[in-house]
PDB file of C-alpha atoms in Angstrom:
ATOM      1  CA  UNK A  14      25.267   1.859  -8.960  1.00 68.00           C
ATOM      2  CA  UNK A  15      22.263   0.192  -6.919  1.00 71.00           C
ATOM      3  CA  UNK A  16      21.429   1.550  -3.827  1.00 93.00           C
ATOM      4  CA  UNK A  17      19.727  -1.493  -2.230  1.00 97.00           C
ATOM      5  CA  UNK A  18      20.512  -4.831  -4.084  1.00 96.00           C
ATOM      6  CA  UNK A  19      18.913  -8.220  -2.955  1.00 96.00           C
ATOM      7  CA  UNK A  20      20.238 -11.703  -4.617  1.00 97.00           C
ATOM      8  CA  UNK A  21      18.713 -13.533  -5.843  1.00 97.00           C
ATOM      9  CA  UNK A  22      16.281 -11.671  -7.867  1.00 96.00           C
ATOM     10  CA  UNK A  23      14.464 -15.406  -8.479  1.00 97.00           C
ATOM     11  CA  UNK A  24      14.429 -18.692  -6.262  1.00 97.00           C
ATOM     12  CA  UNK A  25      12.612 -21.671  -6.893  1.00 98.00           C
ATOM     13  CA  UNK A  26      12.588 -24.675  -4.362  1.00 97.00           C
ATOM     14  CA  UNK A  27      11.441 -27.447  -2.917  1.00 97.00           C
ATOM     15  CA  UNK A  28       9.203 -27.939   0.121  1.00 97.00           C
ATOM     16  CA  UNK A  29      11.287 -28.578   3.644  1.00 97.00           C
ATOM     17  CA  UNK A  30      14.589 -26.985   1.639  1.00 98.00           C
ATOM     18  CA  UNK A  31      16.382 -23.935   3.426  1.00 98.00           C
ATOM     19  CA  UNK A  32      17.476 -20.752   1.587  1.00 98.00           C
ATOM     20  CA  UNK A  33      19.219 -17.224   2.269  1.00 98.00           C
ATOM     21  CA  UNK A  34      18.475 -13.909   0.912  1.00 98.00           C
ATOM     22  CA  UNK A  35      21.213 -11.636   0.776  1.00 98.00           C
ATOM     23  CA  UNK A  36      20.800  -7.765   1.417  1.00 97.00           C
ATOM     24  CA  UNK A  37      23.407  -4.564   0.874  1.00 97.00           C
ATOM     25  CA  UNK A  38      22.709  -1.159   0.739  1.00 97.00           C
ATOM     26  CA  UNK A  39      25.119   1.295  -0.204  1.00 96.00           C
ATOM     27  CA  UNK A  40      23.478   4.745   0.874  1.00 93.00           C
ATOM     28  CA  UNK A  41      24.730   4.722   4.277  1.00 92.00           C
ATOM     29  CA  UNK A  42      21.779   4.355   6.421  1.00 91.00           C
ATOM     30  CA  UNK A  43      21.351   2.843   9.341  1.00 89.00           C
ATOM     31  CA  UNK A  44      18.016   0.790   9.543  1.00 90.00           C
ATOM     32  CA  UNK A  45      17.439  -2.075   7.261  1.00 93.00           C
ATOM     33  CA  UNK A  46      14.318  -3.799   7.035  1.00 93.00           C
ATOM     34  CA  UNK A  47      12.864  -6.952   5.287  1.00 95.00           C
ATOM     35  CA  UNK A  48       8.981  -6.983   3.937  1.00 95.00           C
ATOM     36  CA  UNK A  49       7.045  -9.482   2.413  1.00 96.00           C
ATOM     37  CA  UNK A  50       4.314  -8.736  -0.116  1.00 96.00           C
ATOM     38  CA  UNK A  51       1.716 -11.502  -0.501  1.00 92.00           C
ATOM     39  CA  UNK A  52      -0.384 -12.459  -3.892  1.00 91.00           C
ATOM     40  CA  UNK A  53      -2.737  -9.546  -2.883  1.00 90.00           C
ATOM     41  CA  UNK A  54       0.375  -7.286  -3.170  1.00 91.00           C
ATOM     42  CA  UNK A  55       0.292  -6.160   0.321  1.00 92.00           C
ATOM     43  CA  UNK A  56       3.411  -5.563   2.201  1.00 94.00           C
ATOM     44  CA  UNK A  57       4.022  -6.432   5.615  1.00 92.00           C
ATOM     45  CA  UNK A  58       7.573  -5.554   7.418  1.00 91.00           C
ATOM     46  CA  UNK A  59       8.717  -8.733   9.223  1.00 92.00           C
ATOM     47  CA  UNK A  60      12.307  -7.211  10.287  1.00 90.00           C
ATOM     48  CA  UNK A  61      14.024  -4.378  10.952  1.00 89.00           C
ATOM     49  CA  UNK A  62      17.824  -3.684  11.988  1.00 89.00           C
ATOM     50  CA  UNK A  63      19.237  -0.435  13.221  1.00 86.00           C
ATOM     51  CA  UNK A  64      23.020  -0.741  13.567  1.00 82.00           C
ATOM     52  CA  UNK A  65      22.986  -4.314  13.022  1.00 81.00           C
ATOM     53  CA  UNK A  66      20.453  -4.805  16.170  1.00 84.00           C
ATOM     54  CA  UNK A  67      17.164  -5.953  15.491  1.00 85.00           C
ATOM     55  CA  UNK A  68      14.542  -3.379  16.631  1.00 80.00           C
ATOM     56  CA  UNK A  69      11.494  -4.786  15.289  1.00 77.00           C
ATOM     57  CA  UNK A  70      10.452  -7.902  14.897  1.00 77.00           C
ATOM     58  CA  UNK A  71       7.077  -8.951  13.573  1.00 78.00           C
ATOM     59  CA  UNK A  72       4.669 -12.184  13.996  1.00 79.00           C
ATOM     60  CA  UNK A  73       7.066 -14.144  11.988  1.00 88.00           C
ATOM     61  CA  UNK A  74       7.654 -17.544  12.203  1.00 91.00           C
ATOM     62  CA  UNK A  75      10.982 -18.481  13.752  1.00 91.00           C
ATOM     63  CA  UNK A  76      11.785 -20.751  10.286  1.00 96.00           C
ATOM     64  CA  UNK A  77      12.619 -17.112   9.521  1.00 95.00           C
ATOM     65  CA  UNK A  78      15.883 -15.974  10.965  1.00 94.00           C
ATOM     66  CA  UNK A  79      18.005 -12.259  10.097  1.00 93.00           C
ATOM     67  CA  UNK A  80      21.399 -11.603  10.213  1.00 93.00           C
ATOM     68  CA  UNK A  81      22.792  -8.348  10.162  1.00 92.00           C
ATOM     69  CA  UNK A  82      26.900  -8.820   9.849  1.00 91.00           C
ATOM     70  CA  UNK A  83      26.701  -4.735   9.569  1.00 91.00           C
ATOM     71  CA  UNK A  84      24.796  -1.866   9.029  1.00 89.00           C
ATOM     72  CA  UNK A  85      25.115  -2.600   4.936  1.00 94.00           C
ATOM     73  CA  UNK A  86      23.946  -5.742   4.870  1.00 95.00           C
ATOM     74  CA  UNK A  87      20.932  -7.566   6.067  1.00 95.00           C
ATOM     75  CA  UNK A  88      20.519 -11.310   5.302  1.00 96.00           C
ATOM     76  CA  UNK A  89      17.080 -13.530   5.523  1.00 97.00           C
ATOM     77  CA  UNK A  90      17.536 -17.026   6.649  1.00 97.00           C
ATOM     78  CA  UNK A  91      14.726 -18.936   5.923  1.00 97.00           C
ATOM     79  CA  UNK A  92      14.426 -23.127   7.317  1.00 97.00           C
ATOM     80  CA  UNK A  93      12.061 -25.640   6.618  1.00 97.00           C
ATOM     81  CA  UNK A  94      10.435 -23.883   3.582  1.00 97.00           C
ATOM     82  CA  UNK A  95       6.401 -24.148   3.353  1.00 97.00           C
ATOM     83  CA  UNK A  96       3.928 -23.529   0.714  1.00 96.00           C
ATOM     84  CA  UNK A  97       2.898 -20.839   2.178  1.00 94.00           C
ATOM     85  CA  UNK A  98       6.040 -19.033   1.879  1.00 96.00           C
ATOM     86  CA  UNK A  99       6.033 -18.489  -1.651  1.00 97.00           C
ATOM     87  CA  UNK A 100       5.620 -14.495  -1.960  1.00 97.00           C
ATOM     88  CA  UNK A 101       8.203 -11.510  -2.851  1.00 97.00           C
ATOM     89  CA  UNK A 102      10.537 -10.737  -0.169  1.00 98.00           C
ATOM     90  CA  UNK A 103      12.124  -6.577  -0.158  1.00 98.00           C
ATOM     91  CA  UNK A 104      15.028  -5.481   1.511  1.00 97.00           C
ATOM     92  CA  UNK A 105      14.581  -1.888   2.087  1.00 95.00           C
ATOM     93  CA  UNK A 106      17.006   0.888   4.190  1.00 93.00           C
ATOM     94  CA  UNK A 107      16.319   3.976   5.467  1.00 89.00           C
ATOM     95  CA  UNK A 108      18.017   6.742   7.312  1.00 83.00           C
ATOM     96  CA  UNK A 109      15.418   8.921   9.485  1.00 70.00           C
ATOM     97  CA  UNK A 110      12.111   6.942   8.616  1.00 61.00           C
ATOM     98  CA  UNK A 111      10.415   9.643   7.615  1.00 64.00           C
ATOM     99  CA  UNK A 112      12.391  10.468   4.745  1.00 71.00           C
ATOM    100  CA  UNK A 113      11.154   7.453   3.515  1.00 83.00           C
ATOM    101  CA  UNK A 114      12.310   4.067   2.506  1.00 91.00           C
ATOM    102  CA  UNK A 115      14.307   2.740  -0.117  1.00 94.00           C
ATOM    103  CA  UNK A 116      13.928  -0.566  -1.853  1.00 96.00           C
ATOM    104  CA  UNK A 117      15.229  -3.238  -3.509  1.00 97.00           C
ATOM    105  CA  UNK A 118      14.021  -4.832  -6.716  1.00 96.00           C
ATOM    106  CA  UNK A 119      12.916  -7.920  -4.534  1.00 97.00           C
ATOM    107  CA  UNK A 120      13.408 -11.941  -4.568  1.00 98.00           C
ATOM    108  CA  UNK A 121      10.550 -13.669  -5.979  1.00 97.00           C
ATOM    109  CA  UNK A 122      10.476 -17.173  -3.851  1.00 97.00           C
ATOM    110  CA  UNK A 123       8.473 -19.993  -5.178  1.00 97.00           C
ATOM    111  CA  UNK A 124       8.064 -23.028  -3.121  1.00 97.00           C
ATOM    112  CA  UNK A 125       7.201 -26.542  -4.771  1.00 97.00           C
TER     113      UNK A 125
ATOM    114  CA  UNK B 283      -8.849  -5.506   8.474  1.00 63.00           C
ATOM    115  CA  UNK B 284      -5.763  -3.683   7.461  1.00 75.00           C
ATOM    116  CA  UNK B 285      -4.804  -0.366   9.353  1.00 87.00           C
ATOM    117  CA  UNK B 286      -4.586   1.738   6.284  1.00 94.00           C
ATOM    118  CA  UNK B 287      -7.068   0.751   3.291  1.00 95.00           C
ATOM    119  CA  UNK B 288      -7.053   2.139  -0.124  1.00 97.00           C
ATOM    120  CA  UNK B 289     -10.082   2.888  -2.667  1.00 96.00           C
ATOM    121  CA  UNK B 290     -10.573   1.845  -5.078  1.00 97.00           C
ATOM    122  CA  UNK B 291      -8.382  -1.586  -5.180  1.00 96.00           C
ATOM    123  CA  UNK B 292      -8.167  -1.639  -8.979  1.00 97.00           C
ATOM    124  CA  UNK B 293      -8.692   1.385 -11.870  1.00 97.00           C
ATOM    125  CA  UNK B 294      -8.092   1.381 -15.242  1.00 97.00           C
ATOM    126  CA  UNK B 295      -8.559   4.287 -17.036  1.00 97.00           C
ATOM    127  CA  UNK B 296      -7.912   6.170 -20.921  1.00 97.00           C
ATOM    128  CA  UNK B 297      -4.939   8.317 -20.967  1.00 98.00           C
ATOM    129  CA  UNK B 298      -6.062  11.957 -20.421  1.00 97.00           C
ATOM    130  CA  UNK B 299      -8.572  11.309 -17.422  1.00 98.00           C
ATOM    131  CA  UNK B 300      -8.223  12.537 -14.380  1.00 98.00           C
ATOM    132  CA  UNK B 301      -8.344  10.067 -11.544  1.00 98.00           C
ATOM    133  CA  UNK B 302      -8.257  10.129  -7.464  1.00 98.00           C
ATOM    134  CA  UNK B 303      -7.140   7.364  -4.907  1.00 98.00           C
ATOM    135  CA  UNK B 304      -7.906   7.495  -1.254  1.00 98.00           C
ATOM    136  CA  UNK B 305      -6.342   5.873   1.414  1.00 97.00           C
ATOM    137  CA  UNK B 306      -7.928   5.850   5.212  1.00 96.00           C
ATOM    138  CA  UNK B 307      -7.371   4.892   8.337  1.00 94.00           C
ATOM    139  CA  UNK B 308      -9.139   5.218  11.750  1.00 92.00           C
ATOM    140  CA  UNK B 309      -5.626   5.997  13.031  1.00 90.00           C
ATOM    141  CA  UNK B 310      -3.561   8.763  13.371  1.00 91.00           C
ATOM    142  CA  UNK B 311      -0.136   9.152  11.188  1.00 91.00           C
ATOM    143  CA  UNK B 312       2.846  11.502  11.862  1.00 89.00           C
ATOM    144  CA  UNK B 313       3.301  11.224   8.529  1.00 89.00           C
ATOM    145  CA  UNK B 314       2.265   9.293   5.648  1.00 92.00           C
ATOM    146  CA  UNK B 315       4.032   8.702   2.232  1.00 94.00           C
ATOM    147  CA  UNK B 316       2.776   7.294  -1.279  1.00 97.00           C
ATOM    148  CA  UNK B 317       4.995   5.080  -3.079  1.00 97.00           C
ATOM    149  CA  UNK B 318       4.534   3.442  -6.591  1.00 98.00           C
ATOM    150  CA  UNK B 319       5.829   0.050  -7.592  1.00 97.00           C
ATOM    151  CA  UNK B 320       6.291  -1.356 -11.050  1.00 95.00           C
ATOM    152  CA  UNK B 321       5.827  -5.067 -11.650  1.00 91.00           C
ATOM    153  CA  UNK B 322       9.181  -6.689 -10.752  1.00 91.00           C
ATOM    154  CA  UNK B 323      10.578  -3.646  -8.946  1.00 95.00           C
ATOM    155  CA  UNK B 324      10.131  -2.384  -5.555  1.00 96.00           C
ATOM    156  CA  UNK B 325       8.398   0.601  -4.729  1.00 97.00           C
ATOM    157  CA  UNK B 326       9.989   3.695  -5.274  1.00 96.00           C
ATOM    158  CA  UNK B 327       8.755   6.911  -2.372  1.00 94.00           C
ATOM    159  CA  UNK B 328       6.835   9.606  -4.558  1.00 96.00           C
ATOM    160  CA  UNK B 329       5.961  12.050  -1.618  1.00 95.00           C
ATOM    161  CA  UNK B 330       6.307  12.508   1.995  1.00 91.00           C
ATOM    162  CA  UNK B 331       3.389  14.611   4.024  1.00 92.00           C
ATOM    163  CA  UNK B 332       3.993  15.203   7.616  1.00 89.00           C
ATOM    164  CA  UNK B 333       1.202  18.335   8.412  1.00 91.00           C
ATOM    165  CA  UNK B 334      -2.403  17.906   8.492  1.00 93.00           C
ATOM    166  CA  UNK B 335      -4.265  19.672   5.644  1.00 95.00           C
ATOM    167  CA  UNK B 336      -0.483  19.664   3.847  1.00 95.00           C
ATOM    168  CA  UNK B 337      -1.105  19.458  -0.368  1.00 97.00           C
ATOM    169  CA  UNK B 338       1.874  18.905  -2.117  1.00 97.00           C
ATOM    170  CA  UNK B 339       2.479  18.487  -5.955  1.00 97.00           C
ATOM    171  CA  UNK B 340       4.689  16.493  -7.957  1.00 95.00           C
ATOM    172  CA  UNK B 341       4.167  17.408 -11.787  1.00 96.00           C
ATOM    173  CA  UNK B 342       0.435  15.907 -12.837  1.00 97.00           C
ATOM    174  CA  UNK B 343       0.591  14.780  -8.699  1.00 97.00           C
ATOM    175  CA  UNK B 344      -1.165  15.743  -6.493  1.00 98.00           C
ATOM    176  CA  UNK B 345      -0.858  14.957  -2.767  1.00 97.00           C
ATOM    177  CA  UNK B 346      -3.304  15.089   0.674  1.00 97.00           C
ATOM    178  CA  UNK B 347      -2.643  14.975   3.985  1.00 96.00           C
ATOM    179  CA  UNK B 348      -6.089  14.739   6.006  1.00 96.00           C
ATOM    180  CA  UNK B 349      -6.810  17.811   7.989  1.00 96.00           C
ATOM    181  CA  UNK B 350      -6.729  15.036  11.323  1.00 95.00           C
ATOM    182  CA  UNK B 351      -3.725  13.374   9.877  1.00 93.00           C
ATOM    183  CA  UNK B 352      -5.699  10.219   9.469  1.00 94.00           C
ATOM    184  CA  UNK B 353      -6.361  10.190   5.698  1.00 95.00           C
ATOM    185  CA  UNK B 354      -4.528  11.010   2.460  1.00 97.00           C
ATOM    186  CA  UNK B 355      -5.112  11.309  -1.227  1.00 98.00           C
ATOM    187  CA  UNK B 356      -3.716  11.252  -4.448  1.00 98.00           C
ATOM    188  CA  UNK B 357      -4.905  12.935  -7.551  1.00 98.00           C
ATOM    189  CA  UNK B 358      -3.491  12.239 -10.928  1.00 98.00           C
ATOM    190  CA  UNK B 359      -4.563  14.677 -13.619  1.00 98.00           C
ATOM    191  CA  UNK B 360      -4.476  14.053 -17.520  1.00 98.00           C
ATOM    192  CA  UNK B 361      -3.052  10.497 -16.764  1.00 97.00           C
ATOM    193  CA  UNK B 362      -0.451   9.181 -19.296  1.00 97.00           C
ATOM    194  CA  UNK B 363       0.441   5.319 -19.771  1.00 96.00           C
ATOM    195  CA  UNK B 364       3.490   5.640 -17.994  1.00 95.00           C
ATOM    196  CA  UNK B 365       1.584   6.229 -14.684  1.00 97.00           C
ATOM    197  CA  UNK B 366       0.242   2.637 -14.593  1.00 97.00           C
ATOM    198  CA  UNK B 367       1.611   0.872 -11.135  1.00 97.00           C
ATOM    199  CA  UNK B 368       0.461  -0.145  -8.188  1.00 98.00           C
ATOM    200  CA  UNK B 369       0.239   2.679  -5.776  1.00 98.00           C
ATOM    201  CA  UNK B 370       0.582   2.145  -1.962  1.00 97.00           C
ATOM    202  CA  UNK B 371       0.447   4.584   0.956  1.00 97.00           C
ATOM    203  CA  UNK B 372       2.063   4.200   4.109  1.00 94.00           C
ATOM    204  CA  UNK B 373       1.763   6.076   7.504  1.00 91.00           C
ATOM    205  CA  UNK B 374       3.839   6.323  10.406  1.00 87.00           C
ATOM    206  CA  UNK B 375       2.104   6.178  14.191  1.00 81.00           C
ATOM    207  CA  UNK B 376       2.822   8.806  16.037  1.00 67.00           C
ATOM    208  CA  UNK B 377       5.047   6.640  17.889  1.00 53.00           C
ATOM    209  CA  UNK B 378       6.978   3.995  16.793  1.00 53.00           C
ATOM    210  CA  UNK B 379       9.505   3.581  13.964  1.00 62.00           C
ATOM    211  CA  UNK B 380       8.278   1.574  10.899  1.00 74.00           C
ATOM    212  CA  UNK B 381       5.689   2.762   8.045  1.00 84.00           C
ATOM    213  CA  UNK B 382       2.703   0.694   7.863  1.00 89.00           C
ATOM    214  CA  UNK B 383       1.676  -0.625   4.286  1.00 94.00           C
ATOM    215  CA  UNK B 384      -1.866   0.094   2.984  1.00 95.00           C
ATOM    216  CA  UNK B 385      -3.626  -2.660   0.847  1.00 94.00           C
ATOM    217  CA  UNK B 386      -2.451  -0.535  -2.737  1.00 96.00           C
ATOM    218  CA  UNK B 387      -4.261   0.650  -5.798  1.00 97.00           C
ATOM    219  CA  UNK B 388      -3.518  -0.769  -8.648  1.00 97.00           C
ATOM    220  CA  UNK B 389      -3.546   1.499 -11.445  1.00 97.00           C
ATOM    221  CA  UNK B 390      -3.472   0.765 -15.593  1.00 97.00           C
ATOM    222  CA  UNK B 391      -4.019   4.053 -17.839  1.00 97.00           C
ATOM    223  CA  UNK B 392      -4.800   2.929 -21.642  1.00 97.00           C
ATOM    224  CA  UNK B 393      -3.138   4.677 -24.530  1.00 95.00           C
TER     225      UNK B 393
END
């Protein structure tokens, strides 16, 4: 039973295309967050929800666009897809942050 | 440059060595955590450390928390094959809400 699942796990597309990543955790907590980890393999949060409101909110361009229906789910938007978007994107959830965070397996995106 | 940078970036290493990563910051962390991530997974928490000087172990693990709360390490004795990942550390300011990534080790121990 996964406890923070992300679909797709792979998405190719084209260059100006827009796509969604979809979110769910079901552990109960109530901040979700999105990362994205670059070729280098560093991570960098761009979102993060706590009961569905956004409380952080990174340099990230607004082609990027969350939506939190509820605390289990938190969905990427993502318009106009660049290049320079291709990376792995991580849904993650925590409860109280410092008990740490808990992933998903991630969505490869690879724009052509 | 990134808040919290790791050393070294890359190690590869025979199984049965003994082996240290270091991550550092100029910042100080409430608390800091190591994670490991396996290619095509996400990273899965190993530790948290929340007081200064703080060692804890996990198995062949062993964990640092900087006496000024602005460092940690990570010592891996005797490493096996099935220790190879890419390890990251992440720190929480002393305010805020969100864990800040450092820039990972990536580790491969040779059978």
């Amino acid at each position: 039973d996964t406890a923070v699942s992300q679909t797709p796990k792979y998405l190719v597309t084209q260059m100006g295309n827009d796509k969604s990543i979809k979110c769910e955790q079901n552990l109960g907590h109530d901040t979700m967050y999105w990362y994205k980890q670059d070729s280098k393999k560093f991570l960098k949060i761009m979102f993060s929800y706590n009961n569905k409101e956004l409380i952080i909110n990174e340099t990230v361009p607004n082609r990027f666009s969350p939506k939190s229906p509820d605390k289990a789910h938190l969905n990427l938007h993502i318009n106009s897809l660049e290049l320079g978007d291709s990376a792995v994107y991580f849904c993650a959830s925590s409860q109280v942050v410092n008990y740490g965070y808990t992933f998903g397996s991630g969505t490869r995106l690879t724009v052509v | 440059t990134q808040l919290l940078e790791q050393s070294p970036q890359f190690l590869s290493i025979q199984e049965g060595e003994n082996l240290t990563v270091y991550c550092n910051s100029s910042s100080v962390f409430s608390s800091l955590q190591w994670y490991r991530q396996e290619p095509g997974e996400g990273p899965v928490l190993l530790v948290t450390v929340v007081t200064g000087g703080e060692v804890k172990k996990l198995k062949r693990l062993t964990f640092q928390f900087g006496d000024a709360r602005k460092d940690s390490s990570l010592h891996i004795t005797a490493a096996q094959p099935g220790d190879t990942g890419l390890y990251l550390c992440a720190g929480a300011r002393t305010t805020g809400n969100q864990f800040y990534f450092g820039t990972g080790t990536s580790l491969t121990v040779i059978p």
